[in-house]
mmCIF file of C-alpha atoms in Angstrom:
data_model
loop_
_atom_site.group_PDB
_atom_site.id
_atom_site.type_symbol
_atom_site.label_atom_id
_atom_site.label_comp_id
_atom_site.label_asym_id
_atom_site.label_seq_id
_atom_site.Cartn_x
_atom_site.Cartn_y
_atom_site.Cartn_z
ATOM 1 C CA UNK A 269 -33.937 -6.856 88.282
ATOM 2 C CA UNK A 270 -37.215 -8.147 89.621
ATOM 3 C CA UNK A 271 -40.147 -6.186 91.063
ATOM 4 C CA UNK A 272 -42.260 -7.920 93.702
ATOM 5 C CA UNK A 273 -45.541 -6.536 94.993
ATOM 6 C CA UNK A 274 -46.436 -9.223 97.533
ATOM 7 C CA UNK A 275 -44.950 -10.444 100.769
ATOM 8 C CA UNK A 276 -45.058 -14.048 99.528
ATOM 9 C CA UNK A 277 -43.204 -13.302 96.289
ATOM 10 C CA UNK A 278 -40.547 -11.342 98.177
ATOM 11 C CA UNK A 279 -40.079 -14.046 100.806
ATOM 12 C CA UNK A 280 -39.857 -16.781 98.180
ATOM 13 C CA UNK A 281 -37.266 -14.844 96.182
ATOM 14 C CA UNK A 282 -35.109 -14.303 99.269
ATOM 15 C CA UNK A 283 -35.530 -17.935 100.396
ATOM 16 C CA UNK A 284 -34.256 -19.097 97.011
ATOM 17 C CA UNK A 285 -31.246 -16.792 97.320
ATOM 18 C CA UNK A 286 -30.562 -18.148 100.798
ATOM 19 C CA UNK A 287 -30.636 -21.733 99.471
ATOM 20 C CA UNK A 288 -27.903 -20.668 97.055
ATOM 21 C CA UNK A 289 -25.845 -19.245 99.928
ATOM 22 C CA UNK A 290 -26.228 -15.565 99.096
ATOM 23 C CA UNK A 291 -26.111 -12.710 101.598
ATOM 24 C CA UNK A 292 -28.967 -10.214 101.398
ATOM 25 C CA UNK A 293 -28.969 -6.479 102.041
ATOM 26 C CA UNK A 294 -32.018 -4.225 102.376
ATOM 27 C CA UNK A 295 -32.385 -0.523 101.662
ATOM 28 C CA UNK A 296 -35.779 0.578 103.040
ATOM 29 C CA UNK A 297 -37.162 3.654 101.231
ATOM 30 C CA UNK A 298 -40.392 5.463 100.541
ATOM 31 C CA UNK A 299 -39.330 5.905 96.944
ATOM 32 C CA UNK A 300 -38.753 9.099 94.990
ATOM 33 C CA UNK A 301 -35.117 8.072 95.162
ATOM 34 C CA UNK A 302 -32.258 10.576 95.111
ATOM 35 C CA UNK A 303 -28.457 10.559 95.442
ATOM 36 C CA UNK A 304 -28.656 9.841 99.182
ATOM 37 C CA UNK A 305 -30.599 6.656 98.459
ATOM 38 C CA UNK A 306 -28.159 5.849 95.651
ATOM 39 C CA UNK A 307 -25.260 5.987 98.111
ATOM 40 C CA UNK A 308 -27.087 3.513 100.378
ATOM 41 C CA UNK A 309 -27.770 1.153 97.458
ATOM 42 C CA UNK A 310 -24.114 1.357 96.386
ATOM 43 C CA UNK A 311 -22.912 0.477 99.900
ATOM 44 C CA UNK A 312 -25.428 -2.364 100.065
ATOM 45 C CA UNK A 313 -24.193 -3.660 96.694
ATOM 46 C CA UNK A 314 -20.582 -3.597 97.940
ATOM 47 C CA UNK A 315 -21.380 -5.621 101.072
ATOM 48 C CA UNK A 316 -23.982 -8.171 99.908
ATOM 49 C CA UNK A 317 -24.561 -10.696 97.169
ATOM 50 C CA UNK A 318 -28.177 -9.595 96.684
ATOM 51 C CA UNK A 319 -29.753 -6.157 97.103
ATOM 52 C CA UNK A 320 -33.393 -5.515 97.964
ATOM 53 C CA UNK A 321 -34.770 -1.979 97.828
ATOM 54 C CA UNK A 322 -38.194 -1.395 99.299
ATOM 55 C CA UNK A 323 -40.212 1.352 97.634
ATOM 56 C CA UNK A 324 -43.219 1.867 99.885
ATOM 57 C CA UNK A 325 -44.903 5.101 100.908
ATOM 58 C CA UNK A 326 -45.806 4.093 104.442
ATOM 59 C CA UNK A 327 -49.167 5.534 105.509
ATOM 60 C CA UNK A 328 -48.627 4.767 109.211
ATOM 61 C CA UNK A 329 -45.915 7.390 109.582
ATOM 62 C CA UNK A 330 -48.099 10.250 108.342
ATOM 63 C CA UNK A 331 -50.044 12.240 110.937
ATOM 64 C CA UNK A 332 -53.592 13.543 110.492
ATOM 65 C CA UNK A 333 -52.396 16.940 109.232
ATOM 66 C CA UNK A 334 -49.732 15.537 106.899
ATOM 67 C CA UNK A 335 -50.678 14.896 103.295
ATOM 68 C CA UNK A 336 -49.903 11.289 102.419
ATOM 69 C CA UNK A 337 -51.335 11.744 98.921
ATOM 70 C CA UNK A 338 -48.994 14.662 98.227
ATOM 71 C CA UNK A 339 -45.866 12.586 98.934
ATOM 72 C CA UNK A 340 -43.942 12.466 95.621
ATOM 73 C CA UNK A 341 -43.820 9.193 93.724
ATOM 74 C CA UNK A 342 -41.995 8.170 90.545
ATOM 75 C CA UNK A 343 -41.673 4.392 90.320
ATOM 76 C CA UNK A 344 -40.259 4.456 86.779
ATOM 77 C CA UNK A 345 -37.413 6.747 87.846
ATOM 78 C CA UNK A 346 -36.878 4.643 90.994
ATOM 79 C CA UNK A 347 -36.702 1.452 88.918
ATOM 80 C CA UNK A 348 -34.177 2.978 86.532
ATOM 81 C CA UNK A 349 -31.926 4.141 89.368
ATOM 82 C CA UNK A 350 -32.118 0.787 91.188
ATOM 83 C CA UNK A 351 -31.360 -1.119 88.024
ATOM 84 C CA UNK A 352 -28.407 1.148 87.175
ATOM 85 C CA UNK A 353 -26.930 0.486 90.637
ATOM 86 C CA UNK A 354 -27.327 -3.286 90.471
ATOM 87 C CA UNK A 355 -30.307 -3.852 92.756
ATOM 88 C CA UNK A 356 -31.721 -7.348 92.405
ATOM 89 C CA UNK A 357 -35.244 -6.799 93.737
ATOM 90 C CA UNK A 358 -37.588 -3.902 94.365
ATOM 91 C CA UNK A 359 -40.301 -4.687 96.906
ATOM 92 C CA UNK A 360 -43.189 -2.357 96.018
ATOM 93 C CA UNK A 361 -46.319 -3.440 97.911
ATOM 94 C CA UNK A 362 -49.675 -1.711 98.271
ATOM 95 C CA UNK A 363 -50.645 -0.571 101.786
ATOM 96 C CA UNK A 364 -53.264 -3.349 101.948
ATOM 97 C CA UNK A 365 -50.488 -5.902 101.428
ATOM 98 C CA UNK A 366 -48.478 -4.502 104.328
ATOM 99 C CA UNK A 367 -51.238 -3.674 106.810
ATOM 100 C CA UNK A 368 -54.000 -6.153 107.525
ATOM 101 C CA UNK A 369 -54.544 -4.907 111.098
ATOM 102 C CA UNK A 370 -54.045 -1.166 111.515
ATOM 103 C CA UNK A 371 -53.946 -1.529 115.310
ATOM 104 C CA UNK A 372 -50.687 -3.497 115.512
ATOM 105 C CA UNK A 373 -47.650 -1.233 115.963
ATOM 106 C CA UNK A 374 -44.017 -1.231 116.990
ATOM 107 C CA UNK A 375 -42.944 1.720 119.106
ATOM 108 C CA UNK A 376 -39.745 2.729 120.891
ATOM 109 C CA UNK A 377 -40.805 5.071 123.669
ATOM 110 C CA UNK A 378 -38.394 7.709 124.869
ATOM 111 C CA UNK A 379 -36.283 8.014 121.742
ATOM 112 C CA UNK A 380 -39.406 8.585 119.637
ATOM 113 C CA UNK A 381 -40.921 11.254 121.884
ATOM 114 C CA UNK A 382 -38.410 14.074 121.434
ATOM 115 C CA UNK A 383 -36.714 16.080 118.680
ATOM 116 C CA UNK A 384 -38.645 15.330 115.442
ATOM 117 C CA UNK A 385 -40.988 13.060 117.390
ATOM 118 C CA UNK A 386 -42.318 15.990 119.433
ATOM 119 C CA UNK A 387 -43.944 17.632 116.435
ATOM 120 C CA UNK A 388 -44.771 14.333 114.684
ATOM 121 C CA UNK A 389 -45.970 12.070 117.509
ATOM 122 C CA UNK A 390 -46.907 9.028 115.371
ATOM 123 C CA UNK A 391 -44.081 9.287 112.833
ATOM 124 C CA UNK A 392 -41.521 7.002 114.468
ATOM 125 C CA UNK A 393 -44.173 4.507 115.534
ATOM 126 C CA UNK A 394 -44.994 4.172 111.832
ATOM 127 C CA UNK A 395 -41.312 3.973 110.871
ATOM 128 C CA UNK A 396 -40.601 1.253 113.455
ATOM 129 C CA UNK A 397 -43.686 -0.692 112.432
ATOM 130 C CA UNK A 398 -42.867 -0.728 108.724
ATOM 131 C CA UNK A 399 -39.155 -1.396 109.242
ATOM 132 C CA UNK A 400 -39.907 -4.310 111.589
ATOM 133 C CA UNK A 401 -42.282 -5.692 108.970
ATOM 134 C CA UNK A 402 -39.641 -5.304 106.261
ATOM 135 C CA UNK A 403 -37.094 -7.076 108.454
ATOM 136 C CA UNK A 404 -39.535 -9.962 108.937
ATOM 137 C CA UNK A 405 -40.395 -10.146 105.230
ATOM 138 C CA UNK A 406 -36.896 -9.789 103.746
ATOM 139 C CA UNK A 407 -34.840 -11.198 106.661
ATOM 140 C CA UNK A 408 -31.759 -9.284 105.490
ATOM 141 C CA UNK A 409 -28.259 -9.805 106.793
ATOM 142 C CA UNK A 410 -27.776 -6.037 106.715
ATOM 143 C CA UNK A 411 -30.030 -2.997 106.377
ATOM 144 C CA UNK A 412 -28.839 0.438 105.289
ATOM 145 C CA UNK A 413 -29.956 3.815 106.668
ATOM 146 C CA UNK A 414 -28.617 7.329 106.228
ATOM 147 C CA UNK A 415 -26.748 8.878 109.132
ATOM 148 C CA UNK A 416 -28.319 12.248 108.306
ATOM 149 C CA UNK A 417 -31.537 10.913 109.850
ATOM 150 C CA UNK A 418 -29.719 10.453 113.166
ATOM 151 C CA UNK A 419 -32.818 10.090 115.342
ATOM 152 C CA UNK A 420 -34.327 7.496 113.017
ATOM 153 C CA UNK A 421 -31.039 5.565 112.889
ATOM 154 C CA UNK A 422 -30.791 5.535 116.709
ATOM 155 C CA UNK A 423 -34.394 4.353 117.007
ATOM 156 C CA UNK A 424 -33.919 1.566 114.447
ATOM 157 C CA UNK A 425 -30.732 0.378 116.192
ATOM 158 C CA UNK A 426 -32.545 0.338 119.540
ATOM 159 C CA UNK A 427 -35.475 -1.583 118.035
ATOM 160 C CA UNK A 428 -33.110 -4.175 116.536
ATOM 161 C CA UNK A 429 -31.358 -4.607 119.883
ATOM 162 C CA UNK A 430 -34.533 -4.724 122.007
ATOM 163 C CA UNK A 431 -36.468 -7.028 119.666
ATOM 164 C CA UNK A 432 -33.503 -9.319 118.903
ATOM 165 C CA UNK A 433 -33.694 -8.858 115.156
ATOM 166 C CA UNK A 434 -30.932 -10.808 113.431
ATOM 167 C CA UNK A 435 -29.868 -7.946 111.187
ATOM 168 C CA UNK A 436 -26.888 -5.615 111.166
ATOM 169 C CA UNK A 437 -27.960 -1.990 110.874
ATOM 170 C CA UNK A 438 -25.459 -0.045 108.772
ATOM 171 C CA UNK A 439 -25.503 3.727 109.151
ATOM 172 C CA UNK A 440 -24.066 5.430 106.092
ATOM 173 C CA UNK A 441 -22.848 8.973 105.508
ATOM 174 C CA UNK A 442 -24.036 10.627 102.337
ATOM 175 C CA UNK A 443 -21.414 10.033 99.692
ATOM 176 C CA UNK A 444 -22.321 10.589 96.027
#
């Protein structure tokens, strides 16, 4: 299993896989992986030749009163779990690698403004921005999201449809 920290290294790895005819699946995460993430990685492994797991604590989805620094991180544990499940690549960039212009965002109005979005008004804008970036970097055939985050899944599916991303969004139930 390889760990990439740059966009260029990740793109080059995936391009080489594509030249060999492999399908690519993506499991976007903020790390501190648990059994729910493991079930997504397992499903991704079943349906794709190559598995990419992003481990990136995304600062753009944290509001001013939410503590980004307190978000739990354990890259060694995440690496061990990914490796045990057959992931091929972990994409683990720094925020400066992902965000050169902090004023460029992706937002799905309407779906993002209610339920969880009411109390966290920038959260889904940050989620959509980072997921769209991951889709552009990895260019996966399929991307895997938990159904338990129903609002997020609906927003991601809408973004994919509206922005014509060439990726199949797979919603997965939790299954250990």
